[in-house]
mmCIF file of C-alpha atoms in Angstrom:
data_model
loop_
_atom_site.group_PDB
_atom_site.id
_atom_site.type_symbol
_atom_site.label_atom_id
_atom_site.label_comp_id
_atom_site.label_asym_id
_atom_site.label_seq_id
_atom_site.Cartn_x
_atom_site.Cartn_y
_atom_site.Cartn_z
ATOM 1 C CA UNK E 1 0.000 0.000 0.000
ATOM 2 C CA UNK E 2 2.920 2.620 1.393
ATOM 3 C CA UNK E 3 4.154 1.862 -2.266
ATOM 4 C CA UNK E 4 2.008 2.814 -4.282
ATOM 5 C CA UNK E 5 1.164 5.775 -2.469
ATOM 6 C CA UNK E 6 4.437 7.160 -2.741
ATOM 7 C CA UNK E 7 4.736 6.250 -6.600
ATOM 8 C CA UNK E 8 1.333 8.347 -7.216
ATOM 9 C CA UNK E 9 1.813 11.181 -4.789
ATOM 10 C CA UNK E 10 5.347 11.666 -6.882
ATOM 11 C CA UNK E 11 3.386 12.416 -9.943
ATOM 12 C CA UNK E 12 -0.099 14.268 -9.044
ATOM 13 C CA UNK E 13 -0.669 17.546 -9.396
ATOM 14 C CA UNK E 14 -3.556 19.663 -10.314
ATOM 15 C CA UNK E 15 -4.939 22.386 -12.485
ATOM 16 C CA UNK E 16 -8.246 22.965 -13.524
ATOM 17 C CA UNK E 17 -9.413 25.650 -16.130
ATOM 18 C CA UNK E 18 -12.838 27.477 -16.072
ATOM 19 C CA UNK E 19 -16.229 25.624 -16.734
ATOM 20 C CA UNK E 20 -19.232 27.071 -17.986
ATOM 21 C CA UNK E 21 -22.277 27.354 -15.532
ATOM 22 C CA UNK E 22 -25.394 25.340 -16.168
ATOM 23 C CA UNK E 23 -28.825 24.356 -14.093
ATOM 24 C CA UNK E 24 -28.434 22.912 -10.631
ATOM 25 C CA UNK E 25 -29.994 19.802 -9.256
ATOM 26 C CA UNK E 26 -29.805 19.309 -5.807
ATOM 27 C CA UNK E 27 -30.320 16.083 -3.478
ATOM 28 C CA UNK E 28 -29.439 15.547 0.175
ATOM 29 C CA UNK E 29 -27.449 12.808 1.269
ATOM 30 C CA UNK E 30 -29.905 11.527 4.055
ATOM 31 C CA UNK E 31 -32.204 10.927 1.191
ATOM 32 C CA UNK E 32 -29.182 9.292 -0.932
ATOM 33 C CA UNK E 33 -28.655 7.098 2.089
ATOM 34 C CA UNK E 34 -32.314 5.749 2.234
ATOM 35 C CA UNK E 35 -32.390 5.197 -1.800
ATOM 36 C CA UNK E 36 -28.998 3.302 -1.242
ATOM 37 C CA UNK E 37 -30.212 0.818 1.151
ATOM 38 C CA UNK E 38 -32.532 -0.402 -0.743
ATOM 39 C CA UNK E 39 -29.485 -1.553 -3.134
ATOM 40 C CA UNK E 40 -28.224 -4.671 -1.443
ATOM 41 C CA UNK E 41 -25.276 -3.713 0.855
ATOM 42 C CA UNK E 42 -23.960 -0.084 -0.560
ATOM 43 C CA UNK E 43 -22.481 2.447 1.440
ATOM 44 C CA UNK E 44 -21.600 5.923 0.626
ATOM 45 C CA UNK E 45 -18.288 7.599 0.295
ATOM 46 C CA UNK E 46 -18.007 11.468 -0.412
ATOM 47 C CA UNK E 47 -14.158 12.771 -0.845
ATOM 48 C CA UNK E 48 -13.099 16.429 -1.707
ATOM 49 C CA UNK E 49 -9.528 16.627 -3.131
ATOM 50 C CA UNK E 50 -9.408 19.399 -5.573
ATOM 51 C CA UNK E 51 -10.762 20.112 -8.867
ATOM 52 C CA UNK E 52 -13.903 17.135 -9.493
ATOM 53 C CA UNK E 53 -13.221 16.650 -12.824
ATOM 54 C CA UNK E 54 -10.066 14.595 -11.813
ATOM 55 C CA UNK E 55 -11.443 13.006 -8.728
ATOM 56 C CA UNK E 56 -14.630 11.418 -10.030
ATOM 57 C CA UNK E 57 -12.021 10.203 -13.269
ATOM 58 C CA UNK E 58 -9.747 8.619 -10.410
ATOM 59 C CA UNK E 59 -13.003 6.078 -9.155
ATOM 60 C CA UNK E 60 -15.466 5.382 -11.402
ATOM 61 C CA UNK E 61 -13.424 2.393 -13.003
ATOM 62 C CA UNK E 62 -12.358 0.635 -9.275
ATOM 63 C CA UNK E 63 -14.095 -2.935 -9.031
ATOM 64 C CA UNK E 64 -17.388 -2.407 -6.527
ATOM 65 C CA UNK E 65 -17.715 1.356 -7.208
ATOM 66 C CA UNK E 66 -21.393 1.697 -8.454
ATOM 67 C CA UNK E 67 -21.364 5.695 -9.183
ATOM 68 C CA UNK E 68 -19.483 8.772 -9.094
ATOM 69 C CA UNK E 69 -21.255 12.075 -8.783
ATOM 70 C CA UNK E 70 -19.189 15.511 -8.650
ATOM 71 C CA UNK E 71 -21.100 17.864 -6.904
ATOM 72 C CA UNK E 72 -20.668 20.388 -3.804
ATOM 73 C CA UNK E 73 -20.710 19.858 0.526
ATOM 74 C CA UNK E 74 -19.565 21.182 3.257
ATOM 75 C CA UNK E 75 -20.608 24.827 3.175
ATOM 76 C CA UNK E 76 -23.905 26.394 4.789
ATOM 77 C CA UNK E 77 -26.065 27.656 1.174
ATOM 78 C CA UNK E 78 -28.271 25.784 -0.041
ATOM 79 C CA UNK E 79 -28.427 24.850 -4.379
ATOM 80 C CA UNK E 80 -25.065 26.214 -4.522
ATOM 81 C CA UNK E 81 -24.268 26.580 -8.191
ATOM 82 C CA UNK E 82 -20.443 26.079 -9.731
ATOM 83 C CA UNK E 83 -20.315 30.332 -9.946
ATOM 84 C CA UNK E 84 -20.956 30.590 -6.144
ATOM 85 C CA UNK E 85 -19.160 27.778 -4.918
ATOM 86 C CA UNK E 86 -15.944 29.305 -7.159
ATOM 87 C CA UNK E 87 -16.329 32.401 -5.411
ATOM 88 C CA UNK E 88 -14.843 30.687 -2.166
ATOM 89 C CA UNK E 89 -17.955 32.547 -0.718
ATOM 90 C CA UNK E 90 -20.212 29.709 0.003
ATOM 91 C CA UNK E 91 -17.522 27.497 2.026
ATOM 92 C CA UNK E 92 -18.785 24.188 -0.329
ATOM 93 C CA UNK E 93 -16.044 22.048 -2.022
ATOM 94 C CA UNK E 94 -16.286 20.558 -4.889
ATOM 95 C CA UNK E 95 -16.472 16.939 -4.152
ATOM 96 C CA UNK E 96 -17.356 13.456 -5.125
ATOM 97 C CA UNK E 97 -20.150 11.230 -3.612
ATOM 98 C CA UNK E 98 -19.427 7.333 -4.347
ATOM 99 C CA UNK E 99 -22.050 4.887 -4.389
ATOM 100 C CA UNK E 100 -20.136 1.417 -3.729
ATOM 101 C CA UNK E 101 -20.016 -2.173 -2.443
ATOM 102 C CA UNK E 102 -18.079 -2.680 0.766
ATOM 103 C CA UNK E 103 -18.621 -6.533 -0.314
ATOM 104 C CA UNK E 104 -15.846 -5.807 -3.835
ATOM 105 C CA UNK E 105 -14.371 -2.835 -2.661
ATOM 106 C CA UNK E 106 -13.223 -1.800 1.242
ATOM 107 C CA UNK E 107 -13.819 1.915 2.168
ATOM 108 C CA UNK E 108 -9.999 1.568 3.359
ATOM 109 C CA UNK E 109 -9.006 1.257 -0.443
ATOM 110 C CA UNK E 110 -10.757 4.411 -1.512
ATOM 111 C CA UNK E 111 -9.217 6.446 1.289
ATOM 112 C CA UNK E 112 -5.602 5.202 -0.520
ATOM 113 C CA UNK E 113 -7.187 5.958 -3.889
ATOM 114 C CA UNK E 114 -8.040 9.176 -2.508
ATOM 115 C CA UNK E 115 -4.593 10.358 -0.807
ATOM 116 C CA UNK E 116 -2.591 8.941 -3.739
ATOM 117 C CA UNK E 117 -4.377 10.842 -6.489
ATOM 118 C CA UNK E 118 -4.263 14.572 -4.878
ATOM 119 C CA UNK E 119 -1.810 16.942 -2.535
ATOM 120 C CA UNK E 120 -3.294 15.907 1.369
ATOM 121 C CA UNK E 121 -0.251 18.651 2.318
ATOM 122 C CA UNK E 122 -1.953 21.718 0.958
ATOM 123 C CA UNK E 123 -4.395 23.695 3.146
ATOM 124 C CA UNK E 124 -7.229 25.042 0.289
ATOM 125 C CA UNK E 125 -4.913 24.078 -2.832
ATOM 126 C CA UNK E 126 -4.117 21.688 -5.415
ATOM 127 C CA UNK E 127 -1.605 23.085 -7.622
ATOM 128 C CA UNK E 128 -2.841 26.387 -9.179
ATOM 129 C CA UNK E 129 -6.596 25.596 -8.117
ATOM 130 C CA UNK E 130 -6.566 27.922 -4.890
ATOM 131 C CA UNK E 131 -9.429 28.353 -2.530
ATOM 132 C CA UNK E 132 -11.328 26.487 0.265
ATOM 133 C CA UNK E 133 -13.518 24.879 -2.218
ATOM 134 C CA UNK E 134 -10.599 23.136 -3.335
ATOM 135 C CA UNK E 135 -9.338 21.820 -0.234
ATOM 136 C CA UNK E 136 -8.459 18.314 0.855
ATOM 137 C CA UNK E 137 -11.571 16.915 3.465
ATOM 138 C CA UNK E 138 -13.198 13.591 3.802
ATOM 139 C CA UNK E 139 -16.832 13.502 4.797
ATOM 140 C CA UNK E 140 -18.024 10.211 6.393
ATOM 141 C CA UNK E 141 -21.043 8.699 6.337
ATOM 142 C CA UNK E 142 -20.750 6.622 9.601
ATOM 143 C CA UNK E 143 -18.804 6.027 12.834
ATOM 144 C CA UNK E 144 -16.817 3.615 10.986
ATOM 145 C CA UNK E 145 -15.465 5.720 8.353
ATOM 146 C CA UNK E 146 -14.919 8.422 10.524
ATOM 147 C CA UNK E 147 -12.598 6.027 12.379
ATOM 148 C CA UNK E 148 -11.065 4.525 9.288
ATOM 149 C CA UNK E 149 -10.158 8.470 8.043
ATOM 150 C CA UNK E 150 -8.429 9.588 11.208
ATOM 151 C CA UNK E 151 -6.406 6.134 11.344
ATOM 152 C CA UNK E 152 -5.225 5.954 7.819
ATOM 153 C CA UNK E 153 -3.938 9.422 8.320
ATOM 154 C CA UNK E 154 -2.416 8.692 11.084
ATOM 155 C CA UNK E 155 -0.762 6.009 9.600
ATOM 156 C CA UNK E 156 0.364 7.865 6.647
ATOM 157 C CA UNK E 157 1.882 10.982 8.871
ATOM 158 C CA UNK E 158 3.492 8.438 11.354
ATOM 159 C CA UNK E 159 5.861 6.722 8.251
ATOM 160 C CA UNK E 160 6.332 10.584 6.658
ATOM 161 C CA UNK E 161 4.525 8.765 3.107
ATOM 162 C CA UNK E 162 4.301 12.913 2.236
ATOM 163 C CA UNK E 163 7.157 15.287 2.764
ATOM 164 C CA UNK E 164 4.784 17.892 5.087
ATOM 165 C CA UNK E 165 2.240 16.886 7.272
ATOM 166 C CA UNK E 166 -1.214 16.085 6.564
ATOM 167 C CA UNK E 167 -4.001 19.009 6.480
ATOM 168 C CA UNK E 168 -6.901 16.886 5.702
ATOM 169 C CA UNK E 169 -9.854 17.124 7.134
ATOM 170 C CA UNK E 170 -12.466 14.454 8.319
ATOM 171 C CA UNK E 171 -16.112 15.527 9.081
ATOM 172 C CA UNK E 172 -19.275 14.652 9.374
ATOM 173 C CA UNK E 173 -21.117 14.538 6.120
ATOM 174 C CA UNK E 174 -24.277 17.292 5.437
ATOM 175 C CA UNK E 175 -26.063 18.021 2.590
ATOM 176 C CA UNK E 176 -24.741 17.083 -0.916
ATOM 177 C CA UNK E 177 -25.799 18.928 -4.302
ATOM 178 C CA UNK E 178 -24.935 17.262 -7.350
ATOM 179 C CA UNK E 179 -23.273 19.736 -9.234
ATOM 180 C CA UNK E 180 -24.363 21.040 -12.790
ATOM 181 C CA UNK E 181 -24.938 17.790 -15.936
ATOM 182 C CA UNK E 182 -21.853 18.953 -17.990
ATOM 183 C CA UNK E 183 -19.754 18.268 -15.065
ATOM 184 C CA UNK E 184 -20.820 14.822 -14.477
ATOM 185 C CA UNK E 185 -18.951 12.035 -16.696
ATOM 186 C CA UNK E 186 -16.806 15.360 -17.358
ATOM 187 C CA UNK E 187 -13.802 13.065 -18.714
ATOM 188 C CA UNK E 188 -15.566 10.123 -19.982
ATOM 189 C CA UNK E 189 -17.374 12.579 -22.081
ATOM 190 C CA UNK E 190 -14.441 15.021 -22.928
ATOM 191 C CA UNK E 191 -11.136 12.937 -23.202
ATOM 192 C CA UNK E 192 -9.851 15.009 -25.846
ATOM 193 C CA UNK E 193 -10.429 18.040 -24.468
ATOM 194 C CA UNK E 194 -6.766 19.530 -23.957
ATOM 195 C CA UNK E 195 -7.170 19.822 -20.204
ATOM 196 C CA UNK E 196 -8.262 15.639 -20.266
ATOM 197 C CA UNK E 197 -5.462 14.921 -22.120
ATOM 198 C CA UNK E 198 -2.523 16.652 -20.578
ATOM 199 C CA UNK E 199 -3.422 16.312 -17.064
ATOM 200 C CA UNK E 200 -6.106 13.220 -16.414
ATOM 201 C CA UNK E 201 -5.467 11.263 -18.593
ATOM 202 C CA UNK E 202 -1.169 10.306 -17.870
ATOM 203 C CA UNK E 203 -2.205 10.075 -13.627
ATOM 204 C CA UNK E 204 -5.003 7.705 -14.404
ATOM 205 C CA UNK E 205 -2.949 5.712 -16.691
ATOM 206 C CA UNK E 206 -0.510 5.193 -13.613
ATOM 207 C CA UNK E 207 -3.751 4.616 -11.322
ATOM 208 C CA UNK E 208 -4.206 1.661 -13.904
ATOM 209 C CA UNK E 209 -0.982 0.379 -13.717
ATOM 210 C CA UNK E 210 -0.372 0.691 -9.727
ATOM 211 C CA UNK E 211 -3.980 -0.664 -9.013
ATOM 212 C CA UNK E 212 -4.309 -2.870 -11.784
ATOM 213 C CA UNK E 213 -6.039 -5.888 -9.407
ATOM 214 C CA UNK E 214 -8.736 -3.134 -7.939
ATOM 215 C CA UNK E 215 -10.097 -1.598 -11.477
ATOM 216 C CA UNK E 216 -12.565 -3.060 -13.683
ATOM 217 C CA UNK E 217 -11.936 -5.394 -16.937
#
């Protein structure tokens, strides 16, 4: 595991260019909770780690990971839309909520999925993409996770996997809005869009090489 991290963290770094604003949909993730138990053993995940065009690219192909959705948390407004959020004004991250099966896929993988595919050293940064709604925070779901956040890192500050210390935070997750259509599937729908190609594209190549046993066929 301490591996692979340190191959990926070696390589990552982001940049994201602007998007153009579209309709909001918005959905709460108490109600995601209740649609998601009535899917045989799911569980929810939600990560922010930067810009969500690269995050929800990073997961969507790992073996028991049902559905990616980029979308916004962690900030008081309600229906934030993409304009507001990148205003810093609204305190919301852009983020990822995972819909996945703890039965394929263990909620400690996607935590190292998570930390090896973004900067966890960086307090409201990921390479040129500066402001709290780009900040490194995990938002669990249950006791559990909570528990499983703070360990792993602990665990990854305690054998120095980063050259700085960890800034990550881990809270309790709140409301979730899905964040405009053209950003969901954003690189599955736009691989040759420059920004795809020169910067997603190469890291999840190497995701596919160092996790080759945890993505699909």
């Amino acid at each position: 595991m301490n591996k692979a991290i340190a191959i990926l963290v070696a390589m990552v770094s982001f940049s994201c260019q602007s998007k153009t604003e579209k309709p909001i949909r918005a959905d709460n993730v108490n109600e995601t909770k209740k649609s998601v138990n009535n899917m045989e053993n799911r569980e929810i995940a939600i990560f922010a780690g930067g810009c969500f065009w690269c995050t929800e690219a990073f997961f969507t192909d790992l073996k028991g990971v049902d559905e990616v959705v980029s979308g916004y948390t962690g900030g008081e407004s309600k229906n934030p839309t993409y304009r507001e959020v990148g205003s810093g004004y609204s305190d919301h991250a852009e983020a990822i909520k995972i819909t996945f099966n703890p039965d394929e896929i263990a909620y400690e993988d996607l935590l190292e999925v998570f930390f090896a595919t973004h900067d966890p050293t960086t307090l409201n940064r990921q390479g040129a993409d500066v402001g709290t709604q780009y900040r490194s925070e995990v938002f669990y779901t249950s006791e559990a996770q909570q528990k499983a956040a703070e360990n792993f890192i602990n665990l990854l500050d305690s054998q120095n996997i980063f050259d700085k210390k960890i800034v990550t935070k881990v809270s309790e997750a709140s409301t979730f809005y899905p964040a405009e259509d053209y950003h969901q599937d954003y690189y599955a729908l736009n691989k040759n869009q420059p920004y795809c190609r020169a910067v997603i594209t190469p890291k999840l190549e190497k995701l596919k090489k160092n996790y080759k046993s945890k993505m699909k066929q």
